[in-house]
GROMACS .gro file of C-alpha atoms in nm:
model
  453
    1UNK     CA    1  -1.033   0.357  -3.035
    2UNK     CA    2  -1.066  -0.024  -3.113
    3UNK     CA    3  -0.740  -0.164  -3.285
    4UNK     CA    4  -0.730  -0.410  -3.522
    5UNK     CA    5  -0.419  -0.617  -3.560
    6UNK     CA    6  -0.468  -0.842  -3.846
    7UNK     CA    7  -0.232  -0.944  -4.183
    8UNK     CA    8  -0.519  -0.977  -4.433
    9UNK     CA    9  -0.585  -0.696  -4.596
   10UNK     CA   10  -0.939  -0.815  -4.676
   11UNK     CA   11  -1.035  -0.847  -4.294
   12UNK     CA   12  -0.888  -0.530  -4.196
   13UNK     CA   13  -1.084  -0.337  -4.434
   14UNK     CA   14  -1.403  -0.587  -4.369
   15UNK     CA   15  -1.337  -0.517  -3.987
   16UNK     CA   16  -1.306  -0.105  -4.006
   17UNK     CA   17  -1.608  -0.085  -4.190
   18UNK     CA   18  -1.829  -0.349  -3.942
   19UNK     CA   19  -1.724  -0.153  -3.624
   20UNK     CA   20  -1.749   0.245  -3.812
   21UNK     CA   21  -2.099   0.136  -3.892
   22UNK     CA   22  -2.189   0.013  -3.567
   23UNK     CA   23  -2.061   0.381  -3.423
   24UNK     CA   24  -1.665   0.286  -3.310
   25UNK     CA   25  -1.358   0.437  -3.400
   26UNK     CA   26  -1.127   0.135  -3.590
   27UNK     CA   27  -0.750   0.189  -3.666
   28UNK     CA   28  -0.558  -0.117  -3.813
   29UNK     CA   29  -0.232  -0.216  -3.851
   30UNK     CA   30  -0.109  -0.516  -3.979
   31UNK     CA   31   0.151  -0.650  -3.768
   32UNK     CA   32   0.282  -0.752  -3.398
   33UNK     CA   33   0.519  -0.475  -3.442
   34UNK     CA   34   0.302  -0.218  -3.560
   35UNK     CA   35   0.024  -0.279  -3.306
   36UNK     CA   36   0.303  -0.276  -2.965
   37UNK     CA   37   0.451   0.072  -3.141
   38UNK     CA   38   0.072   0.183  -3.124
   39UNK     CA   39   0.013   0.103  -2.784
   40UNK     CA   40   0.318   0.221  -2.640
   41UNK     CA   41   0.161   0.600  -2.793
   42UNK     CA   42  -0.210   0.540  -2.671
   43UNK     CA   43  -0.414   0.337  -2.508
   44UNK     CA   44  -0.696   0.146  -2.732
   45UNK     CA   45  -1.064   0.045  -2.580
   46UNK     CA   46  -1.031  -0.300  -2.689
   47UNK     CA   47  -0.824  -0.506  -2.935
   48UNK     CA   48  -0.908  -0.770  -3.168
   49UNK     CA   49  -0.635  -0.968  -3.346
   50UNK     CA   50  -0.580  -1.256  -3.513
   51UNK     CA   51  -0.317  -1.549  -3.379
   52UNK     CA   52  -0.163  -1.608  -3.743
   53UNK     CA   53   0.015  -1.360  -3.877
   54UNK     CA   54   0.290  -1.374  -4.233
   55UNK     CA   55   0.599  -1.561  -4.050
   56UNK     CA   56   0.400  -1.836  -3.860
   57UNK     CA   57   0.058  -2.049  -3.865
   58UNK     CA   58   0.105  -2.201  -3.545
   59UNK     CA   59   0.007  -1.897  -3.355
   60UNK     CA   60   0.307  -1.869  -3.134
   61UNK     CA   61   0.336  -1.486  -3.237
   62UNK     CA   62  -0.007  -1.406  -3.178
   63UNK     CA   63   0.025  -1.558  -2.854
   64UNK     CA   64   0.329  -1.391  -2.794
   65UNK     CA   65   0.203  -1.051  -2.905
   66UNK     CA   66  -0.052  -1.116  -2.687
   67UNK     CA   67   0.148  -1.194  -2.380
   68UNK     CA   68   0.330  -0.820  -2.454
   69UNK     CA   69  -0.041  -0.623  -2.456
   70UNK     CA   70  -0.134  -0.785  -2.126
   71UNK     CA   71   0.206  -0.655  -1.985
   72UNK     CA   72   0.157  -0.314  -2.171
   73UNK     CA   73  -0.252  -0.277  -2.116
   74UNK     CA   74  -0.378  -0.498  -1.879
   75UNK     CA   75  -0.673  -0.348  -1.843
   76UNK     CA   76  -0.780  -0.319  -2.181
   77UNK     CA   77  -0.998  -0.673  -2.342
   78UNK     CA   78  -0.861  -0.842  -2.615
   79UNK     CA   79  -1.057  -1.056  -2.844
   80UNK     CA   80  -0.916  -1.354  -3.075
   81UNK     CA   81  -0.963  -1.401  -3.465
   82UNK     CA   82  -0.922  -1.799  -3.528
   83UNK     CA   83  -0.995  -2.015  -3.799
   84UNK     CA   84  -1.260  -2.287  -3.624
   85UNK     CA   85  -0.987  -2.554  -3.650
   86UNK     CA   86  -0.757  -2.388  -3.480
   87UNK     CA   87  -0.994  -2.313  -3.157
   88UNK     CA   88  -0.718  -2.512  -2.927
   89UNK     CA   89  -0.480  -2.178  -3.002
   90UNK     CA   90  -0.790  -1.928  -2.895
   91UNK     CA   91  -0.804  -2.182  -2.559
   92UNK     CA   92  -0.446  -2.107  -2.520
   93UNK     CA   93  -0.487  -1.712  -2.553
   94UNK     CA   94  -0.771  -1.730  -2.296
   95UNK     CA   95  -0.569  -1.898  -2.031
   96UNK     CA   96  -0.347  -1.614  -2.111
   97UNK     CA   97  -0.558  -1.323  -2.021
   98UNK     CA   98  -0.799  -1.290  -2.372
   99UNK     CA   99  -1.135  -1.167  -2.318
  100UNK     CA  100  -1.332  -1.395  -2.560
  101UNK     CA  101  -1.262  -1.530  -2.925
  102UNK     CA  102  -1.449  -1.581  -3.242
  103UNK     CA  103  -1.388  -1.782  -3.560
  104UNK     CA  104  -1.376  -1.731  -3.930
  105UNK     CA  105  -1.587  -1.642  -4.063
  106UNK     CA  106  -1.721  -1.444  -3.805
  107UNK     CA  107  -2.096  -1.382  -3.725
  108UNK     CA  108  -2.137  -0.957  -3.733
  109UNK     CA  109  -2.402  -0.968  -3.453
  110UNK     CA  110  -2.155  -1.214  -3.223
  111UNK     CA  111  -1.869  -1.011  -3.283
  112UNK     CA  112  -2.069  -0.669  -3.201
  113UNK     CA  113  -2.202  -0.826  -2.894
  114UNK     CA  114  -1.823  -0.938  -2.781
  115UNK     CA  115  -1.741  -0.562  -2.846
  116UNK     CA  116  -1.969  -0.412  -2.631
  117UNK     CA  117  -2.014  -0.678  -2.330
  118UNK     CA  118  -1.644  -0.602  -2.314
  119UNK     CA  119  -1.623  -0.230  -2.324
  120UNK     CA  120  -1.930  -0.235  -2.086
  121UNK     CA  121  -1.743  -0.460  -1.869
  122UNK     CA  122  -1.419  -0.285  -1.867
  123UNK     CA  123  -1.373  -0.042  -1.528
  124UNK     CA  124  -1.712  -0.113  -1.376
  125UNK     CA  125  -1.656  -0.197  -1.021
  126UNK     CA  126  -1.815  -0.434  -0.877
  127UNK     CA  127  -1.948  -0.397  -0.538
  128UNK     CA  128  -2.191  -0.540  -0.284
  129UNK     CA  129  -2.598  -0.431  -0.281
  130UNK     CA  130  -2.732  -0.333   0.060
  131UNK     CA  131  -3.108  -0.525   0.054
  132UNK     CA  132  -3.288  -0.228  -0.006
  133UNK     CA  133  -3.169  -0.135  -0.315
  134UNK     CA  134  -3.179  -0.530  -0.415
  135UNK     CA  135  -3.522  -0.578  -0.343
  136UNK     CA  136  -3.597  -0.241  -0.591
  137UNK     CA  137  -3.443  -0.457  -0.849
  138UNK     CA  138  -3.616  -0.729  -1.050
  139UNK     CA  139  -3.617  -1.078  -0.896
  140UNK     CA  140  -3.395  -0.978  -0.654
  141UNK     CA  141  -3.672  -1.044  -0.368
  142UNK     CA  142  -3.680  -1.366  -0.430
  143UNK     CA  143  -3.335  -1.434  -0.326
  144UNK     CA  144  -3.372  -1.430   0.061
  145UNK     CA  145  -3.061  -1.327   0.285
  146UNK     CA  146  -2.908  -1.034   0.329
  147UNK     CA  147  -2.517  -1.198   0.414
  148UNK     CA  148  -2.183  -1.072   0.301
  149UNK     CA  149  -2.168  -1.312   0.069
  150UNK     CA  150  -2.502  -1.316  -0.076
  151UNK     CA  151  -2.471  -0.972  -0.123
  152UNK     CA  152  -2.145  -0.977  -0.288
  153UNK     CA  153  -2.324  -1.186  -0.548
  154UNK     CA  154  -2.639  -0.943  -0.615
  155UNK     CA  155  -2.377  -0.706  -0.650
  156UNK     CA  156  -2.213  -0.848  -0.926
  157UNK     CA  157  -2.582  -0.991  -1.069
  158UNK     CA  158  -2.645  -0.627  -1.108
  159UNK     CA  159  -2.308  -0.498  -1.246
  160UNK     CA  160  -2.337  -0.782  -1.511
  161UNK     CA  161  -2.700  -0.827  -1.609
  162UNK     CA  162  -2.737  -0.526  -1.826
  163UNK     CA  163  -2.476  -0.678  -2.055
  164UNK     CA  164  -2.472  -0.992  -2.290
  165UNK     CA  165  -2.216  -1.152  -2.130
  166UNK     CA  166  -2.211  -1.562  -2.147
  167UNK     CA  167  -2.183  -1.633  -1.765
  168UNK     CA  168  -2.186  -1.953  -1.599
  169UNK     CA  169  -2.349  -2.012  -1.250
  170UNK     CA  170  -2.147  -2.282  -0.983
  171UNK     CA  171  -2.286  -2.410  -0.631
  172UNK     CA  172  -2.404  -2.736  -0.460
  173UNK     CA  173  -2.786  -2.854  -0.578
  174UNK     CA  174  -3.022  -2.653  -0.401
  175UNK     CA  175  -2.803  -2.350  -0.358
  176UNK     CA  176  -3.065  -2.097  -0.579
  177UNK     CA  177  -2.879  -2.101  -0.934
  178UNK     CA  178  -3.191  -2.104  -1.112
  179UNK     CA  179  -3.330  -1.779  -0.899
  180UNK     CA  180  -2.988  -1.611  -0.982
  181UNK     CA  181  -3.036  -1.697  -1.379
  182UNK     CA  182  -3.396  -1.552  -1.415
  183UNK     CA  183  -3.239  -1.246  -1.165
  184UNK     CA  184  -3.003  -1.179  -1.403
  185UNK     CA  185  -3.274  -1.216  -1.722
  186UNK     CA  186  -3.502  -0.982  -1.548
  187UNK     CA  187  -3.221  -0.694  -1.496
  188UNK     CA  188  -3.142  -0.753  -1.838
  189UNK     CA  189  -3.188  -0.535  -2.172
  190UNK     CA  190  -3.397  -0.896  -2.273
  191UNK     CA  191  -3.636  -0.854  -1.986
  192UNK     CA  192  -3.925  -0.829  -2.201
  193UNK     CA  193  -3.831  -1.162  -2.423
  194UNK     CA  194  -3.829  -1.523  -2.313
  195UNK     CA  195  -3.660  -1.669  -2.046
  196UNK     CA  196  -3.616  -2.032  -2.180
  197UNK     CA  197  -3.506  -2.310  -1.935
  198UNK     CA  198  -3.361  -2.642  -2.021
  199UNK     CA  199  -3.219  -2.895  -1.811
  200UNK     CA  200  -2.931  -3.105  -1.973
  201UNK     CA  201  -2.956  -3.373  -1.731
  202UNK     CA  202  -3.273  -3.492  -1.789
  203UNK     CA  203  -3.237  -3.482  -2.141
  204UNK     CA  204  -3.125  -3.780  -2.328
  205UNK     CA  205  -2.842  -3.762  -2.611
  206UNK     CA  206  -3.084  -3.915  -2.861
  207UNK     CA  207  -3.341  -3.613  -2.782
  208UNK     CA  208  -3.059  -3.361  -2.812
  209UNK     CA  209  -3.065  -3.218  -3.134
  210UNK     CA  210  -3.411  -3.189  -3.165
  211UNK     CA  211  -3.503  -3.096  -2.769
  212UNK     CA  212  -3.234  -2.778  -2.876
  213UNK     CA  213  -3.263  -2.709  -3.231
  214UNK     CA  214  -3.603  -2.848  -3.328
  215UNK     CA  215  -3.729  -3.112  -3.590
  216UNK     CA  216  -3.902  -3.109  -3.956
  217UNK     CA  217  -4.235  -3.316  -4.009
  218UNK     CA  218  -4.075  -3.660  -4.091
  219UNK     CA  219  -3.721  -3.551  -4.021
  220UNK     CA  220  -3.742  -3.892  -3.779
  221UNK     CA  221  -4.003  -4.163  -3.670
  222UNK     CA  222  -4.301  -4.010  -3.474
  223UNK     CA  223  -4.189  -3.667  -3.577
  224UNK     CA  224  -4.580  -3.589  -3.684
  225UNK     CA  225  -4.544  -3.211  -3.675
  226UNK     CA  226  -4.263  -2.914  -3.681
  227UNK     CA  227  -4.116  -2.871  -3.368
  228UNK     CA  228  -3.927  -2.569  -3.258
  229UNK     CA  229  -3.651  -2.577  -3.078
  230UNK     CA  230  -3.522  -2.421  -2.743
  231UNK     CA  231  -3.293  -2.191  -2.923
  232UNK     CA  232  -3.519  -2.053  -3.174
  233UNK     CA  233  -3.790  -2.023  -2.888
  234UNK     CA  234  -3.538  -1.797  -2.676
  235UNK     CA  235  -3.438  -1.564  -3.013
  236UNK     CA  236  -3.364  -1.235  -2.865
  237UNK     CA  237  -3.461  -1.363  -2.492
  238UNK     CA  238  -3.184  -1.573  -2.235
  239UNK     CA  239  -3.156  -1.952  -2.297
  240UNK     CA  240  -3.055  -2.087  -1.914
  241UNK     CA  241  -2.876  -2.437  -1.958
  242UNK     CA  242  -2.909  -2.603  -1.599
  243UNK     CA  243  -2.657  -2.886  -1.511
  244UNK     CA  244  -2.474  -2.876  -1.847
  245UNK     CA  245  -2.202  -3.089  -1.666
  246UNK     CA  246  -2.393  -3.356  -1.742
  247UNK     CA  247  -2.379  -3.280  -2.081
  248UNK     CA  248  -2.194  -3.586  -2.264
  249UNK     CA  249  -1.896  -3.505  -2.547
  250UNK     CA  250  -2.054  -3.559  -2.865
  251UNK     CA  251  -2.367  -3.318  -2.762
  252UNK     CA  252  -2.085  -3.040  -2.628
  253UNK     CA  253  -1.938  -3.002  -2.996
  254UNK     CA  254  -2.308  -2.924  -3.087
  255UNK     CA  255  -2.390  -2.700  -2.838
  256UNK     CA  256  -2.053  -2.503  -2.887
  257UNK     CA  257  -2.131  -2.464  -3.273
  258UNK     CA  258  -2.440  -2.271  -3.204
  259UNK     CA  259  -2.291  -2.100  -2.942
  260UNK     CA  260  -1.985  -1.979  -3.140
  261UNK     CA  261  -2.207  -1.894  -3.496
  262UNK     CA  262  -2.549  -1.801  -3.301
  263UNK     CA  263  -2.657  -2.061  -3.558
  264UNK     CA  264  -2.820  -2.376  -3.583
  265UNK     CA  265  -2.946  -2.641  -3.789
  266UNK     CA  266  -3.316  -2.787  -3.734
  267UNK     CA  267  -3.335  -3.159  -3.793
  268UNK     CA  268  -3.491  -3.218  -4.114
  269UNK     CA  269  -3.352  -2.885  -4.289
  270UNK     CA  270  -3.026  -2.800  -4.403
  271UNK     CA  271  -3.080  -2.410  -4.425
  272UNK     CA  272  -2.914  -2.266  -4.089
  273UNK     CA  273  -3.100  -2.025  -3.845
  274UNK     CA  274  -2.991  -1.745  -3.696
  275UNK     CA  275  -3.059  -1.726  -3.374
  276UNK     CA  276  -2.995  -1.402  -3.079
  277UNK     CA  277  -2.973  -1.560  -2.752
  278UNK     CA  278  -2.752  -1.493  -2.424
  279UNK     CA  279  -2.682  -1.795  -2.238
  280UNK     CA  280  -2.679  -1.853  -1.899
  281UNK     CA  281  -2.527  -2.202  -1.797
  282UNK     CA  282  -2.548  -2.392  -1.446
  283UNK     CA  283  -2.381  -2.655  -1.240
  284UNK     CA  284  -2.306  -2.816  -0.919
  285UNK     CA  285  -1.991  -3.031  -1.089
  286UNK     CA  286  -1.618  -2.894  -1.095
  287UNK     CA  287  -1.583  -2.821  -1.456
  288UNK     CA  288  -1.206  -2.722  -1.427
  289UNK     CA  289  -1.177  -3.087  -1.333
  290UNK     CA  290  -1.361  -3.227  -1.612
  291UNK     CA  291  -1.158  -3.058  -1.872
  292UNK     CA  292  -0.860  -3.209  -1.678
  293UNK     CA  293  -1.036  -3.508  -1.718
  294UNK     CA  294  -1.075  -3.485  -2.051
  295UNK     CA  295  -1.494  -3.517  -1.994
  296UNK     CA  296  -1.545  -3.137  -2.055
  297UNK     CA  297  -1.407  -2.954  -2.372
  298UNK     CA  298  -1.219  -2.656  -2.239
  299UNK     CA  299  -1.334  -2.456  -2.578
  300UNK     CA  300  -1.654  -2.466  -2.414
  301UNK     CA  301  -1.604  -2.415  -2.091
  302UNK     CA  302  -1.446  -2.098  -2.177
  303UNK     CA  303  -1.744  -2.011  -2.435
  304UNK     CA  304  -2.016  -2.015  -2.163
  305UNK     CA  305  -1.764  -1.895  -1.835
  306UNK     CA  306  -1.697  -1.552  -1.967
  307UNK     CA  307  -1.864  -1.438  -1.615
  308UNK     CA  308  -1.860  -1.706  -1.365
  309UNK     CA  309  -2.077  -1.660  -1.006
  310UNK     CA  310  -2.063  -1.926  -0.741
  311UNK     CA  311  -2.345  -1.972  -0.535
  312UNK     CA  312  -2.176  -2.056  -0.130
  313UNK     CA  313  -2.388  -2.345   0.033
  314UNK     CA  314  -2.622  -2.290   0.300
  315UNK     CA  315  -2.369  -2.390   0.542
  316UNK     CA  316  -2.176  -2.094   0.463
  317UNK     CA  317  -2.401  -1.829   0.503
  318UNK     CA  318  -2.575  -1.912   0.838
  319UNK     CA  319  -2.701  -1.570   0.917
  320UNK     CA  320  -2.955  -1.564   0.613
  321UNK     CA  321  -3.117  -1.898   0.755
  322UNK     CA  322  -3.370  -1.716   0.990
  323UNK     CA  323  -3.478  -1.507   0.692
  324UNK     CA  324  -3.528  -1.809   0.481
  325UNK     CA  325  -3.690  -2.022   0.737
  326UNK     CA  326  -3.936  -1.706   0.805
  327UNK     CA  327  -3.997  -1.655   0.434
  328UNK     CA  328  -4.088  -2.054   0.388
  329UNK     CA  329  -4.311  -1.945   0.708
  330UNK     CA  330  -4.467  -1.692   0.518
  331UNK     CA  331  -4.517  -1.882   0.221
  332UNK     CA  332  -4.696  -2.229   0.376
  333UNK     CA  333  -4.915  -1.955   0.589
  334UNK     CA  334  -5.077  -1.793   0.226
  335UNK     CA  335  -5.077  -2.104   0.068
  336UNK     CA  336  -5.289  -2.334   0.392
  337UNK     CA  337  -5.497  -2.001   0.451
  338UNK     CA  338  -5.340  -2.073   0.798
  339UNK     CA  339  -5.175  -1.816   1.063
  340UNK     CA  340  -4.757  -1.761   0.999
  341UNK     CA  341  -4.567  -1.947   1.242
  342UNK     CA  342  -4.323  -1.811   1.451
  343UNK     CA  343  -3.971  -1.981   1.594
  344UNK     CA  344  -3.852  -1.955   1.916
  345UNK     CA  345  -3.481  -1.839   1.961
  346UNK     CA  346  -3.404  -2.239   2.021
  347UNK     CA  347  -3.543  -2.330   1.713
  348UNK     CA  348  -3.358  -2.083   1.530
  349UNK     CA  349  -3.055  -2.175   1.693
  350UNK     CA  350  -3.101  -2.556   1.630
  351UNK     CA  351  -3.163  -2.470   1.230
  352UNK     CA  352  -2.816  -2.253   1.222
  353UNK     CA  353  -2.651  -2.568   1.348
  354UNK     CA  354  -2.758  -2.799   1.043
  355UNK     CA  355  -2.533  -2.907   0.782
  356UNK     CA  356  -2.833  -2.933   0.542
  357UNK     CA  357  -2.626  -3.117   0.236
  358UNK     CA  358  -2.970  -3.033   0.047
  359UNK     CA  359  -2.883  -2.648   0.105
  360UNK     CA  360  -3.178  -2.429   0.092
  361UNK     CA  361  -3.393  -2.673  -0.089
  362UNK     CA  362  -3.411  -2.863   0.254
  363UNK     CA  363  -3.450  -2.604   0.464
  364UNK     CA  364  -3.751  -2.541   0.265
  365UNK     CA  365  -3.836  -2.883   0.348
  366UNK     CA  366  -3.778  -2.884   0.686
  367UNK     CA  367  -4.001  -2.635   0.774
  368UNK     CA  368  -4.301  -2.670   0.554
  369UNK     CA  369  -4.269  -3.013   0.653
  370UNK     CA  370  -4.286  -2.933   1.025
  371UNK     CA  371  -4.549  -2.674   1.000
  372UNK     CA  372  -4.780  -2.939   0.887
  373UNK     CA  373  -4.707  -3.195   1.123
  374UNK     CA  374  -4.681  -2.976   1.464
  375UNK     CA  375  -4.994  -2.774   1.344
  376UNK     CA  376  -4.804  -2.532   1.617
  377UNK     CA  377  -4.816  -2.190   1.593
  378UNK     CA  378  -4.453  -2.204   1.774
  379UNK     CA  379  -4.227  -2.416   1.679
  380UNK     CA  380  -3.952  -2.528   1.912
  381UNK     CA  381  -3.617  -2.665   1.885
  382UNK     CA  382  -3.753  -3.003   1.943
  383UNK     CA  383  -3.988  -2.997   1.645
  384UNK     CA  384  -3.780  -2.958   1.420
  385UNK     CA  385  -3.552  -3.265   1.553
  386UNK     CA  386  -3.857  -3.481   1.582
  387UNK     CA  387  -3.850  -3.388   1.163
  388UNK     CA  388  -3.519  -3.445   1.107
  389UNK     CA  389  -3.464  -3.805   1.342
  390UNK     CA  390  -3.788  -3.875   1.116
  391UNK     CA  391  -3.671  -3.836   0.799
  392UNK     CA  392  -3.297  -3.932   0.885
  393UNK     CA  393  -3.487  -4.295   0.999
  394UNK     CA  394  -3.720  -4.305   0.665
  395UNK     CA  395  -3.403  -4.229   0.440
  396UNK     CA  396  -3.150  -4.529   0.633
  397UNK     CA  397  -3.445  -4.727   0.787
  398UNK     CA  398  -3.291  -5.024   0.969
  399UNK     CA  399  -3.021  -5.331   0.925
  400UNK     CA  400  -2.816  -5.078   0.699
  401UNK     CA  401  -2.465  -5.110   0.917
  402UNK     CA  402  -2.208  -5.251   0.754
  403UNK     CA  403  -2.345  -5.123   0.367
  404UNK     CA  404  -2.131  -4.884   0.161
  405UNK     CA  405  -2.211  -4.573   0.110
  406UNK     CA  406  -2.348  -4.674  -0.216
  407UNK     CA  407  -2.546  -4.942  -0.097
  408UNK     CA  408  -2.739  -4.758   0.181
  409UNK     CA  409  -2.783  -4.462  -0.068
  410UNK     CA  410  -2.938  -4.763  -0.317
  411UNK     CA  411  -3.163  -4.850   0.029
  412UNK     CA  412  -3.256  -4.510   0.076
  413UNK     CA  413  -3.385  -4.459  -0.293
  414UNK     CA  414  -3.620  -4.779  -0.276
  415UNK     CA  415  -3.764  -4.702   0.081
  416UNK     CA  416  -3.836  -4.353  -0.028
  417UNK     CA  417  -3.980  -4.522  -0.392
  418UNK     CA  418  -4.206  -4.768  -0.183
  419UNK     CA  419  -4.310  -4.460   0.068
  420UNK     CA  420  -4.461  -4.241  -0.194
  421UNK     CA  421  -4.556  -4.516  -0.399
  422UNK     CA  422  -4.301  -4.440  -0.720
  423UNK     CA  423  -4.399  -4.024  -0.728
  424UNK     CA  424  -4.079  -3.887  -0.850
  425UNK     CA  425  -4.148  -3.523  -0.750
  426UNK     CA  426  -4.240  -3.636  -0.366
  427UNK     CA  427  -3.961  -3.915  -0.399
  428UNK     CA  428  -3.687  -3.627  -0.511
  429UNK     CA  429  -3.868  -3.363  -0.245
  430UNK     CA  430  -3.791  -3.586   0.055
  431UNK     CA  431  -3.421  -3.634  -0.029
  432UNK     CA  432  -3.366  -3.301  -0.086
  433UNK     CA  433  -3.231  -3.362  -0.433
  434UNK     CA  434  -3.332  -3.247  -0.801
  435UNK     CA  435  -3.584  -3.493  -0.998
  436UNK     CA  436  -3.284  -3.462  -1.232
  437UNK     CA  437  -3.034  -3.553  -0.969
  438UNK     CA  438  -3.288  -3.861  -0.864
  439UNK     CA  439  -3.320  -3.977  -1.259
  440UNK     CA  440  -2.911  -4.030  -1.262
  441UNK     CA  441  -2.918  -4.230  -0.959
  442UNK     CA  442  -3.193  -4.455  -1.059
  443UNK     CA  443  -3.012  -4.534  -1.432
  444UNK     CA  444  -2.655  -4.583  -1.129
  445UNK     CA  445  -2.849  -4.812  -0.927
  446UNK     CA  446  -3.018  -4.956  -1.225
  447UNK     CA  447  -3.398  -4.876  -1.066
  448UNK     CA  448  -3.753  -4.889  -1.232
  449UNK     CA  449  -3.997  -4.713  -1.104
  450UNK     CA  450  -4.378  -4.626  -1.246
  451UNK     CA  451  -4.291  -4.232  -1.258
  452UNK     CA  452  -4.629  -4.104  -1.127
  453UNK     CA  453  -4.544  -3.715  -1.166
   0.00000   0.00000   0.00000
């Protein structure tokens, strides 16, 4: 039974007849008191109920009502009703145990999707994988390691994929988010549909709106053509939003409209789209912190963090660095037509005792890089240092003492720039950071370079 706790007549009835079509069993009442008397009897599925009710608008019964059903059910999901102007009261029921929220007027499809990612969310443990029944699932053998930890995390990949659940991936750069996103795609009931990835911190606030939503012949200079979107290209597939804490203020309201509605606006036309996405959001910044700071709105954050998976650096999981470094191996062998390496316990040893800020993205590095300098079939401990003392003395180069950290991170940028001759993807390869990550240094430093790739 789903109950519905709401003082409008008109969206009780409107409610009851949305979820008995879509095959639930509704009851409504149409008061705090009402709904607690019903729950002390029997135990509902899920709730949905609004935060205003007769006596109040400010939603301090709502919230208080809801404060009661966590106490009385805390197992059982409750979704928000909120006018969209009053979004700062769904916030509040959130950070008091809420499962998600939607606005008036609500979006049918939305709402249905809430339902059910919440009732198939409800009492599923979650679990660890062993790696043989990971690598039977798809993408899954992509991710390399077979740690606690990273196991952990294919566990709850798996548990959650099948669902539409928003969920919001966390880790250092070069941790595997992106591997994770299209893991969780893949496993999904969207498998078949596009898998459309955009990364917010390469994309400029000007480019926004039509980048996302798409743009009518004429809607702006040099718009020659229609243009669709990213949204309408990922209808009914995953839309994966990598580094959206980059994402600046006035672009987060936008993104959170479509988000909320699962509708958008193409520049150049008036007449809204519908569009069926689920939306899978990364970052390597602390986005608790940013709402603190006032640099994040916390309606979204709690719009795309519904599930929230964070990716442990490299560091971390020490005993999956072997597999990697053999997979890379593997990998650079196919690719050069040339025989696999092997390591030697010392090497190993010597790579399980890096820091590698880069995470696995340097690793990756590291070894592809030696391979094709030793030309060894063996690699040794000391290979790999000759690499590293290499590349540590190409990144600093020399008369860098006494520079801040800023400074010799400027000097790094512009030896590495001069190196490889201004190629951003060989510039961004050899410090182990994201072309994206490279871009927002060069507008820090305020650095021009002839982008060759």
């Amino acid at each position: 039974m789903i109950l519905i706790v709401d003082d409008d007549a008109a969206v009780r009835s409107s409610l009851t007849f949305l979820l008995k079509r879509a095959g639930h069993e509704p009851q409504a009442v149409a008061t705090p008191g009402e709904a607690l008397e019903l729950i002390r009897r029997t135990t509902p599925l899920l709730i949905l109920m609004d935060m205003n009710f007769t006596l109040t608008t400010s939603g301090e019964e709502g919230l208080l009502l809801l404060r009661q059903v966590k106490i009385l059910t805390p197992g059982v999901p409750v979704i928000l009703i909120t006018a969209w102007g009053s979004i700062s009261l769904a916030v509040q029921g959130m950070q008091n145990g809420a499962f998600d929220f939607i606005t008036k007027p609500w979006n049918n499809h939305a709402l249905l999707n809430s339902i059910n990612t919440a009732i198939e969310l409800t009492g599923q443990k979650t679990g660890p994988l062993n790696r043989t029944d990971a690598d039977k699932k798809a993408g899954f053998d992509k991710i390399i390691g077979k740690s606690d930890a990273l196991m952990n995390i294919l566990g709850t990949v798996s548990r959650i994929a099948p669902t539409n659940a928003p969920v919001l991936i966390t880790g250092e750069s070069g941790t595997g988010k992106e591997l994770v996103a299209e893991a969780i795609h893949e496993n999904s009931k969207r498998a078949g549909k596009a898998f459309v990835k955009v990364n917010l911190g390469g994309l400029s606030h000007s480019l926004f709106e039509s980048e996302m939503f798409g743009h009518k012949k004429g809607a702006f200079t040099d718009a020659f053509t229609d243009r669709s979107g990213r949204f309408e290209i990922a209808d009914k597939g995953t839309i994966f939003l990598d580094e959206i804490g980059e994402l600046d203020l006035s672009c987060q309201v936008k993104l959170l409209r479509v988000l909320q509605d699962q509708t958008f606006e193409v520049l150049g036309d008036s007449r809204p789209r519908k569009t069926d996405v689920r939306v899978i959001s990364a970052t390597n910044r602390n986005l608790g912190e940013m709402v603190a700071d006032r640099t994040f709105r916390e309606d979204l954050f709690y719009r795309i963090n519904l599930i929230t998976i964070h990716l442990p650096p490299l560091r971390e999981r020490t005993e999956d660095i072997p597999l990697l470094a053999a997979y890379f191996a593997g990998k650079q062998a196919v690719n050069s037509g040339r025989e696999k390496v092997k390591f030697t316990p010392g090497a190993i040893a010597y790579l399980k005792n890096q820091p590698y800020p880069g995470n696995i993205r340097e690793l990756k590095n590291l070894v592809e890089r030696t391979i094709l300098v030793s030309e060894k079939t063996t690699l040794e401990a000391a290979d790999f240092e000759m690499q590293n003392q290499n590349s540590r003395a190409n990144k600093t180069g020399a008369g860098l003492s006494g520079l801040t950290l800023d400074e010799i991170e400027k000097q790094t940028i512009l030896q590495a720039i001069e190196k490889h001759s201004g190629n951003v993807s060989h510039v961004a390869s050899v410090l182990g950071v994201s072309r994206a990550a490279l871009y927002r240094r060069l507008e820090k430093y305020g650095i021009r370079i002839n982008k060759t790739s």
